[in-house]
Coordinates of C-alpha atoms in Angstrom, one line a residue:
X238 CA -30.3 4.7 8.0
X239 CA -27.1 6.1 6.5
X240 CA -24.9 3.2 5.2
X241 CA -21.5 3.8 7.5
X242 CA -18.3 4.7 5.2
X243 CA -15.5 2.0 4.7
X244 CA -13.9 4.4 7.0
X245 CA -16.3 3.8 9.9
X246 CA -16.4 0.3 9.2
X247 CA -12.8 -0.2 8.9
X248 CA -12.4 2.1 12.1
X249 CA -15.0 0.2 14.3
X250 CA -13.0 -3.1 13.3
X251 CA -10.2 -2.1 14.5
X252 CA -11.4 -0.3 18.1
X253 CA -13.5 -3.5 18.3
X254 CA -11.2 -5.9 17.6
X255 CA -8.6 -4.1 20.1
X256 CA -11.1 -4.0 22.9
X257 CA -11.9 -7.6 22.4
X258 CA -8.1 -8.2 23.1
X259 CA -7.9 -5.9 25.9
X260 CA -10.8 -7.7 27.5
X261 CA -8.9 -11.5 26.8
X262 CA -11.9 -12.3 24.0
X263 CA -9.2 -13.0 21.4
X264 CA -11.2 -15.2 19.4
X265 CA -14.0 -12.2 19.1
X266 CA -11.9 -10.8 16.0
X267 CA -11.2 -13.9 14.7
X268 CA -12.7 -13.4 10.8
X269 CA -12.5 -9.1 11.2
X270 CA -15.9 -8.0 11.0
X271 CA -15.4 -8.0 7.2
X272 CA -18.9 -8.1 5.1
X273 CA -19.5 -10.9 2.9
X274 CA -22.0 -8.9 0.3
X275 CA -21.9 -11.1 -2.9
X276 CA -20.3 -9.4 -5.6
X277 CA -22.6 -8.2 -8.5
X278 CA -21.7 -9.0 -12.0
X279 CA -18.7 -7.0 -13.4
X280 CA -18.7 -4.9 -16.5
X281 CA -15.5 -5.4 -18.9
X282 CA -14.0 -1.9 -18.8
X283 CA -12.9 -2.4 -22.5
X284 CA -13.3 1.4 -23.3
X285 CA -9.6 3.2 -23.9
X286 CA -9.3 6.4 -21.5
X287 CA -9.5 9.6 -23.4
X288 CA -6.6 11.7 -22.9
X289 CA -4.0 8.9 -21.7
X290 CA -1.3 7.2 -23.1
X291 CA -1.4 3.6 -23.4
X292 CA 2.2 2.8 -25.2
X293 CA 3.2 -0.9 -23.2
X294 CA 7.2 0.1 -22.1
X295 CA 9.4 -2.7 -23.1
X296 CA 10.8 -4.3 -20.1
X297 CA 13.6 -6.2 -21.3
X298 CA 16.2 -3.7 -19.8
X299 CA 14.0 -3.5 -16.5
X300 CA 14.3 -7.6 -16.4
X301 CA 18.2 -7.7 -16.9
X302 CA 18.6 -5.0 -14.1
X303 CA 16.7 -6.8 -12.0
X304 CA 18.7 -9.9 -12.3
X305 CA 22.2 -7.8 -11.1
X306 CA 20.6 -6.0 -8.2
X307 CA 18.6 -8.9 -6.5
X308 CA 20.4 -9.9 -3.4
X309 CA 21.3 -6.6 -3.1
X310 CA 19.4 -3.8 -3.5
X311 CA 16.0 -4.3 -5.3
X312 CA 15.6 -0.6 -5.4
X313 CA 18.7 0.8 -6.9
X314 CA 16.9 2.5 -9.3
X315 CA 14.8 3.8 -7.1
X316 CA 17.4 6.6 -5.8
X317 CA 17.6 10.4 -5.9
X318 CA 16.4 11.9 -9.0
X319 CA 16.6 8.7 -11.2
X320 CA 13.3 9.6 -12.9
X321 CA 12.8 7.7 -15.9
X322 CA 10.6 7.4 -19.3
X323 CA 7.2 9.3 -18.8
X324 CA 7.7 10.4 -14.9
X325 CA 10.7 12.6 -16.5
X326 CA 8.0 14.6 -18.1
X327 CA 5.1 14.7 -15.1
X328 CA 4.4 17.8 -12.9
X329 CA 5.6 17.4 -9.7
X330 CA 2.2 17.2 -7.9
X331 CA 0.6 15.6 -4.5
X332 CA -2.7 14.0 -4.9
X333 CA -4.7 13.4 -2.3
X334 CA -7.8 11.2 -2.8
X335 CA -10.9 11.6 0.1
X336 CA -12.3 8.7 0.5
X337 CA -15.1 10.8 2.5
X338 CA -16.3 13.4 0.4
X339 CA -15.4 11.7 -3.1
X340 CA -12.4 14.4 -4.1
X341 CA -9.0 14.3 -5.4
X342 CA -7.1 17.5 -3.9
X343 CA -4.1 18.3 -5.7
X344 CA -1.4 19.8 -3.8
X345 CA 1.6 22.1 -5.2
X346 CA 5.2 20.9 -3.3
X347 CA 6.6 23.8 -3.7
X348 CA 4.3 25.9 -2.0
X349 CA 2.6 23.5 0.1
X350 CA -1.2 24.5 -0.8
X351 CA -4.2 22.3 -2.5
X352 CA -4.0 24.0 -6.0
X353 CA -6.8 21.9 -7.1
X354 CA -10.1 20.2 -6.5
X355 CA -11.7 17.0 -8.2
X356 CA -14.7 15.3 -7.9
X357 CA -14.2 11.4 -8.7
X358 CA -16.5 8.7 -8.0
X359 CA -17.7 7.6 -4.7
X360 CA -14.9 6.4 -2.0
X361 CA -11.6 6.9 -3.9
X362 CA -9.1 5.1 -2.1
X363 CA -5.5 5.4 -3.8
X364 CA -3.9 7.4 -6.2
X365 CA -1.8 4.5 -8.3
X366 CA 0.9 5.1 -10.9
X367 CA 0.6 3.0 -14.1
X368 CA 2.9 0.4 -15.0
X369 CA 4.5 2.6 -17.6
X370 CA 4.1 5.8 -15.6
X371 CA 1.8 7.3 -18.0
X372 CA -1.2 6.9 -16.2
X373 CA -2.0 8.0 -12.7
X374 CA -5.4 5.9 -11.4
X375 CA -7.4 6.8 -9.2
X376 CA -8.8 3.8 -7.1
X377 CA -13.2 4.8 -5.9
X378 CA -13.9 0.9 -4.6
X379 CA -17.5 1.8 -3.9
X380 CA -18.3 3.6 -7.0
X381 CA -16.6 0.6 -9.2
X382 CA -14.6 3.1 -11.1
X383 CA -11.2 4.1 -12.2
X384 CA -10.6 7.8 -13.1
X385 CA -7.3 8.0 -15.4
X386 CA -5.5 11.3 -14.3
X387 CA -2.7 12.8 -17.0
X388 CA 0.7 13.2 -14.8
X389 CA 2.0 15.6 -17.1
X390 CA -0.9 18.0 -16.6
X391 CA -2.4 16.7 -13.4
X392 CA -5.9 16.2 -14.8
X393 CA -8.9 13.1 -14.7
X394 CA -9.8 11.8 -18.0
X395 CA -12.7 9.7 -19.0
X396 CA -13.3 6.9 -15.9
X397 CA -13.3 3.4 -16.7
X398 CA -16.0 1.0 -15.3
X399 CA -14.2 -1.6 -12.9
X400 CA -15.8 -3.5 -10.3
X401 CA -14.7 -2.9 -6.3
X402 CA -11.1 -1.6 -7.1
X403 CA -10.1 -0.8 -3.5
X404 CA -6.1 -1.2 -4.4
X405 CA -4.6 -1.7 -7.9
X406 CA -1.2 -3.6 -8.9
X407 CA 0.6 -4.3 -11.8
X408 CA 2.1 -7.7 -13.0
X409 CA 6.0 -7.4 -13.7
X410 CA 5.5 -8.0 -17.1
X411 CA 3.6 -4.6 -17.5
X412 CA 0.9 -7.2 -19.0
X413 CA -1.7 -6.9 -16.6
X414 CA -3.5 -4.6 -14.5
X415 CA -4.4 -6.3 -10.8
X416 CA -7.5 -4.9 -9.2
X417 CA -7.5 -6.1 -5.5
X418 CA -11.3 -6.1 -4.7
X419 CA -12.4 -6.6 -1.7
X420 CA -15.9 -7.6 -1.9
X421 CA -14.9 -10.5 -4.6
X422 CA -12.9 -11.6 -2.5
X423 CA -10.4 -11.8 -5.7
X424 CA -7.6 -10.4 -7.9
X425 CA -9.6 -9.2 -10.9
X426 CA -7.1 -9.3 -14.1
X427 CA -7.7 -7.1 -16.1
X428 CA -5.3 -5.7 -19.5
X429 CA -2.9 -2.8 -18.3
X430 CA -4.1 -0.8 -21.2
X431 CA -7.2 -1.2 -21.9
X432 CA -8.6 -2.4 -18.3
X433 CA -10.8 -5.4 -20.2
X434 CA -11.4 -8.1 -18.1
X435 CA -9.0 -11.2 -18.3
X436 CA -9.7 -13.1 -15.5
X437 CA -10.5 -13.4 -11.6
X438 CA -8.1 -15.3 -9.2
X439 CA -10.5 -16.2 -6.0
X440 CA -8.3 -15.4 -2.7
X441 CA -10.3 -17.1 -0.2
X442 CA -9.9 -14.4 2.3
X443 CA -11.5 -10.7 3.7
X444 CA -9.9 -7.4 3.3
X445 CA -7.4 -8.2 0.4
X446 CA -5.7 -5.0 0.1
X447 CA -2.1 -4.6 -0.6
X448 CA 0.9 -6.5 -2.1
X449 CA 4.2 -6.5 -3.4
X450 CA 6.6 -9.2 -5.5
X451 CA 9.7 -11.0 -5.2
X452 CA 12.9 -9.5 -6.1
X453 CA 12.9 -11.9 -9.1
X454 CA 9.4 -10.6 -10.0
X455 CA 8.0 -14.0 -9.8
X456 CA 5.5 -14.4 -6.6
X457 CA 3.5 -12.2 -5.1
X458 CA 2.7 -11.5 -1.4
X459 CA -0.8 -10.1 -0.4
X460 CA -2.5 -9.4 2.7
X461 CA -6.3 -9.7 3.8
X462 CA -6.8 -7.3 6.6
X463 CA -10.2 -8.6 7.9
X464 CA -9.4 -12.3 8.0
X465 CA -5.7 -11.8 9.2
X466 CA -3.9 -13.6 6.5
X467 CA -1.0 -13.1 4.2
X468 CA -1.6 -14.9 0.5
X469 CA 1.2 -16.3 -1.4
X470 CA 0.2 -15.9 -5.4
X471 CA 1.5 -18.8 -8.0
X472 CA 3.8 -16.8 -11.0
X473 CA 1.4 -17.4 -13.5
X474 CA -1.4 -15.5 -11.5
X475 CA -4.0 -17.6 -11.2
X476 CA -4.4 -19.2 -7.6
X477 CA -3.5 -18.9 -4.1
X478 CA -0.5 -21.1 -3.6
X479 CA -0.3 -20.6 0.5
X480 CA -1.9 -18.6 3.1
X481 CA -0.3 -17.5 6.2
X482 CA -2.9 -17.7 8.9
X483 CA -1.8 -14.5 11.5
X484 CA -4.2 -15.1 13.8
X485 CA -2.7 -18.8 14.9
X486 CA 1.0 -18.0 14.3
X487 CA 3.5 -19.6 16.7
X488 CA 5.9 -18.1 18.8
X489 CA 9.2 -18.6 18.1
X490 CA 9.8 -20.3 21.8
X491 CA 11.4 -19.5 25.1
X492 CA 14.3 -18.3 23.7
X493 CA 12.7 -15.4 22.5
X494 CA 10.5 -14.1 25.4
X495 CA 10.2 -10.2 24.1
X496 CA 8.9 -11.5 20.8
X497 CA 6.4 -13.7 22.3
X498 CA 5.4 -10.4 24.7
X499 CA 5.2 -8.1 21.7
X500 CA 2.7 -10.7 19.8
X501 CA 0.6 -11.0 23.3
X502 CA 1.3 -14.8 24.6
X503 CA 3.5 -16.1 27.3
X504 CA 7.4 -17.2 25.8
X505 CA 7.0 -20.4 23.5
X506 CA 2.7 -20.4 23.3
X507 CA 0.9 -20.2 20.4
X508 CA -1.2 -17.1 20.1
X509 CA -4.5 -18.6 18.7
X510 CA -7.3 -16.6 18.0
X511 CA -4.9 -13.2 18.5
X512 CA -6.3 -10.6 16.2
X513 CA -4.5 -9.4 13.1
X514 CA -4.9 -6.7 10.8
X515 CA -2.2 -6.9 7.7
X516 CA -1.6 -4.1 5.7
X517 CA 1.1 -2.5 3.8
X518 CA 3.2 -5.3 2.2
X519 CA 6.5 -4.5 1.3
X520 CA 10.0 -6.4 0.4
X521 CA 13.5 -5.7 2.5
X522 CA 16.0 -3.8 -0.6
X523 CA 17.6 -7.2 0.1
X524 CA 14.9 -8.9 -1.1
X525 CA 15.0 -11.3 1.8
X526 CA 12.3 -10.5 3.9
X527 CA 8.6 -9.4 2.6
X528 CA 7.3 -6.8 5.8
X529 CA 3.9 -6.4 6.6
X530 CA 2.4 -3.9 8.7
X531 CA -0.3 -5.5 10.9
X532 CA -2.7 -2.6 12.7
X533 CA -3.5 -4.7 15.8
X534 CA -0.1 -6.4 16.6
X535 CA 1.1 -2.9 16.8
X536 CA 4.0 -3.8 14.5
X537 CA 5.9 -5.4 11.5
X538 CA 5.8 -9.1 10.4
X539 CA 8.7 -10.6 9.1
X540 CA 8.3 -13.3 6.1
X541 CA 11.0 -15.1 4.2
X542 CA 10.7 -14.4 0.5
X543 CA 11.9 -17.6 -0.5
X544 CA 10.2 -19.8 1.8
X545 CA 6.7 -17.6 2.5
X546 CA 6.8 -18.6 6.9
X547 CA 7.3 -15.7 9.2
X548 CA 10.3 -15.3 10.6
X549 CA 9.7 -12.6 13.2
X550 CA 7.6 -9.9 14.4
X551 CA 9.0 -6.3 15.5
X552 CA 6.7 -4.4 17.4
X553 CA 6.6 -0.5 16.1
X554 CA 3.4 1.2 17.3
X555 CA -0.3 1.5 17.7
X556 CA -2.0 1.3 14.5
X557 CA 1.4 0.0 12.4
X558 CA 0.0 0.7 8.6
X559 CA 2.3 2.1 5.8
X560 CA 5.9 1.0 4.9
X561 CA 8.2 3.1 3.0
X562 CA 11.7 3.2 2.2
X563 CA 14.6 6.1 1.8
X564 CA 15.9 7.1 -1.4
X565 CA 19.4 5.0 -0.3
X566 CA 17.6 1.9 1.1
X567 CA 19.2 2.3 4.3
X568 CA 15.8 3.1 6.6
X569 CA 12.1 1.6 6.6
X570 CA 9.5 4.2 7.8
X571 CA 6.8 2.3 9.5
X572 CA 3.3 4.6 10.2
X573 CA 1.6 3.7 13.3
X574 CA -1.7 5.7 12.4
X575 CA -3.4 4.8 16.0
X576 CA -0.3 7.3 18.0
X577 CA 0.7 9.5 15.2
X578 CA 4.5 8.1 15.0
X579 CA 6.7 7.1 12.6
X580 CA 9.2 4.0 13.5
X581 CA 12.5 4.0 11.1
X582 CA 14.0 1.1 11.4
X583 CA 17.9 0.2 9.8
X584 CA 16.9 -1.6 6.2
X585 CA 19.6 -4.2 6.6
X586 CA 19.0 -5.0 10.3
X587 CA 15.3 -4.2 10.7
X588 CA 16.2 -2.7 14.5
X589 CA 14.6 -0.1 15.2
X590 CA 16.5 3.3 15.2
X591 CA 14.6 6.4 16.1
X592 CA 10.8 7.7 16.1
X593 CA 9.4 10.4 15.1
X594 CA 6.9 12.1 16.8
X595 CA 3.4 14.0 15.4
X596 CA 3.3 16.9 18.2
X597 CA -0.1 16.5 19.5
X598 CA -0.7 13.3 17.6
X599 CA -2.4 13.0 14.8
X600 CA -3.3 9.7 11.9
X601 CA -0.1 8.8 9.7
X602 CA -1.7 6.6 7.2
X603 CA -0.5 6.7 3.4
X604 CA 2.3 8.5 1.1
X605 CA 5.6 8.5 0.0
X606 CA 8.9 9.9 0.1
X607 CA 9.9 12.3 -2.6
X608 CA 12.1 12.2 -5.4
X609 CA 14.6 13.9 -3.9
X610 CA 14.4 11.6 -0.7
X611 CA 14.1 15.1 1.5
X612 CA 10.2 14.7 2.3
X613 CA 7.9 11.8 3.4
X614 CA 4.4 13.0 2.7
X615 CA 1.9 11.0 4.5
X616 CA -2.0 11.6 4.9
X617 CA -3.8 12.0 8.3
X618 CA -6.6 9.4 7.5
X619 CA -9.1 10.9 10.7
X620 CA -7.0 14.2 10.9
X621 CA -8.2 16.1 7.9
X622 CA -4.3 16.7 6.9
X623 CA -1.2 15.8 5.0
X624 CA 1.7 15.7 7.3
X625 CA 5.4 16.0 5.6
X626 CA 8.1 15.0 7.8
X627 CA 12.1 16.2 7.0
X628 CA 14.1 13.0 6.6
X629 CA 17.0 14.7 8.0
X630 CA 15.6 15.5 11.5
X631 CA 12.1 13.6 11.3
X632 CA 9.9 16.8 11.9
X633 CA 6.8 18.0 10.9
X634 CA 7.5 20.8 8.7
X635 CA 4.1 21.0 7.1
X636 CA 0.3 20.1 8.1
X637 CA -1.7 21.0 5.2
X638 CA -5.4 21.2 5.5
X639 CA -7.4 19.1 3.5
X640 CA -11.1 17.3 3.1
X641 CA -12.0 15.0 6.2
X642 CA -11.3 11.8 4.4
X643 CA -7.6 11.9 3.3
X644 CA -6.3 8.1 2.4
X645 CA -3.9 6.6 0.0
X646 CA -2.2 10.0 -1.2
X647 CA 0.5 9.9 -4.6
X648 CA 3.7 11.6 -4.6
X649 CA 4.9 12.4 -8.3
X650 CA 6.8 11.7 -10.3
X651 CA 8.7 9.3 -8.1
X652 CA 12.0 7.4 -9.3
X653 CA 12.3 4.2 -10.6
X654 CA 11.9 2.4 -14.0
X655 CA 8.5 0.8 -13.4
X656 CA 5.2 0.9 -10.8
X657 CA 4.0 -2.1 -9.7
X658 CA 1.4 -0.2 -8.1
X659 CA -0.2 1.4 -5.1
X660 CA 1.1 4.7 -3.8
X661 CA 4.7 3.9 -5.7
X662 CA 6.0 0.8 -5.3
X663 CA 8.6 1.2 -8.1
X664 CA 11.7 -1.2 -8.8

């Protein structure tokens, strides 16, 4: 029997999961359907790609900076055209890897048309800038590999042996490269540079996929899709300090009946047993509030960065999966893969203030917005296309073909001093 894709299997979780709730089975969904295959024993990946650079950036300035935007905007250096160090030197370039047929396609922005094909090991999931930006990785969780791809020419190097990396971080520091693997259950930490194994930090839940970090750079936020938690990791990256358990979360009470409608229980209940799906993680340009996007809840949870509880939830659409943010900070872009929309909501109110609509539907799943804050390029996950929507008006100017399995696509070079990983999370 053909061994389903983590596509199907994601895919069936979710249809099942949302059936289970339609029917009033809430507790059917309860631990996500998520395997629990042992994980094999891990090579160290101590080999140096060939081709890359590994110079470790200083982040001294990066720190300071930090220290007089938080409170206020965590991504001012994130803004039109502030392209820094190596990204000032990388062709501008789409990659798009197909977690279906095993490619990378390679798109040109300027003429909107896959200039470029590459085979990569089996299931690549993300295309993830380094911490430096001289590296762009390419993430193939079911061949245990990482394929180093040169930004300033667009082509794989030498792939590096790593177990399971579904998603891939980067500690503040630029110290350490954090492989979020899914069948260990675990943060594998591994050096930035040379990808040899440092240590694992156990999780405890299913589905650990993405993340993001205080505006002090101190604690991270993950979330486990499967299990329907959020995980709170201790500075020195080593255990889990809380977990937010989404599936038994509280209403906020009587006083609040359209949140307690949006989240599926009567005004004041508590929604035990109510399936949740976490995904994208992302923190407010405040640096209040830590978003996640949760696939079954249909919507955006709202967690205090200081204190780690939910605050609120704000329903979006079906499917709610990747957060992004314009060049100014001003709007969130929230795509809710299950109606092919895109919620943008105010960044300093979190209401929501228009949608954008996919005519005929379609699979938003994972981009970003370019550096010149015009485009967001997103990837039709079951649509076998890249969608890029005008910022301006929120249409569709372009639906590119591509291979049948498009997933966590890279737009580059983005701005920003440093990646902290996934599809451009920069500060």
């Amino acid at each position: 029997m053909t061994r389903p894709t983590r596509a199907t299997r994601r895919r069936t979780a979710v249809l099942a999961c949302a059936t289970a709730v339609a029917l009033g089975l809430l507790g059917a969904c309860s631990s996500g359907g998520a395997p629990t295959t042992a994980a094999p024993s891990r090579g160290t990946g101590t080999t140096r790609p060939s081709g890359v650079t590994s110079t470790a950036t200083s982040t001294a300035s990066a720190t300071a900076a930090d220290a007089a935007v938080t409170g206020r905007d965590v991504y001012a250096a994130d803004g039109v055209g502030m392209l820094t160090g190596a990204a000032r030197s990388a062709k501008p370039l789409v990659y798009v890897p197909d977690q279906v047929a095993g490619l990378v396609q390679v798109i040109d922005p300027s003429t909107y048309r896959v200039v470029a094909t590459y085979h990569v090991a089996s299931s690549p999931e993300h295309v993830v800038p380094s911490h430096d930006l001289t590296t762009l990785w390419v993430n193939s969780d079911a061949g245990d590999t990482l394929t180093p791809i040169d930004p300033r020419t667009g082509t794989p190097g030498t792939p590096v042996h790593v177990f399971d990396p579904y998603n891939l971080y980067f500690s503040p520091d630029g110290r350490y490269a954090l492989v979020m693997s899914e069948r260990a259950r675990a943060i594998e930490v591994r050096d930035a540079h040379t990808m040899a194994a440092v240590r694992d930090v156990p999780v405890g839940c299913a589905g650990l996929n993405h993340a993001d970090v205080t505006a002090d750079r101190r604690t991270m936020l993950a979330s486990c899709e499967f299990s329907g938690e959020l995980v709170e990791i201790d500075p020195g990256l080593t255990h889990v300090v809380k977990t937010i358990d989404l599936d038994a979360i509280a209403t906020p009470g009587a006083t609040d009946p359209a949140m307690a409608r949006s989240m599926g229980g009567p005004a004041g209940g508590l929604v035990r047993g109510a399936s949740s799906m976490p995904q994208d993680v992302r923190l407010t340009p405040d640096g209040r509030w830590f978003l996640a996007a949760d696939m079954l809840r249909n919507g955006v949870w709202v967690i205090d960065a200081r204190t780690f509880t939910v605050a609120r939830f704000i329903p979006t659409g079906k499917g709610a999966h990747g957060i992004y943010f314009s060049r100014d900070a001003s709007r969130v872009y929230v795509s809710n893969r299950d109606e092919g929309t895109i919620s943008v909501l105010d960044a300093a109110t979190l209401v929501a203030v228009t949608t954008w609509v996919i005519p005929g539907g379609g699979s938003p799943d994972m981009g970003g917005v370019s550096a010149d804050g015009k485009e967001l390029w997103l990837s039709g996950r079951y649509s076998s296309v890249v969608y890029v929507f005008d910022t301006t008006t929120g249409r569709v100017t372009h639906e590119i073909p591509v291979a049948s399995g498009p997933h966590g696509l890279l737009v580059w070079p983005q701005p920003g001093r440093i990646s902290l990983g996934h599809t451009g999370t920069m500060r």
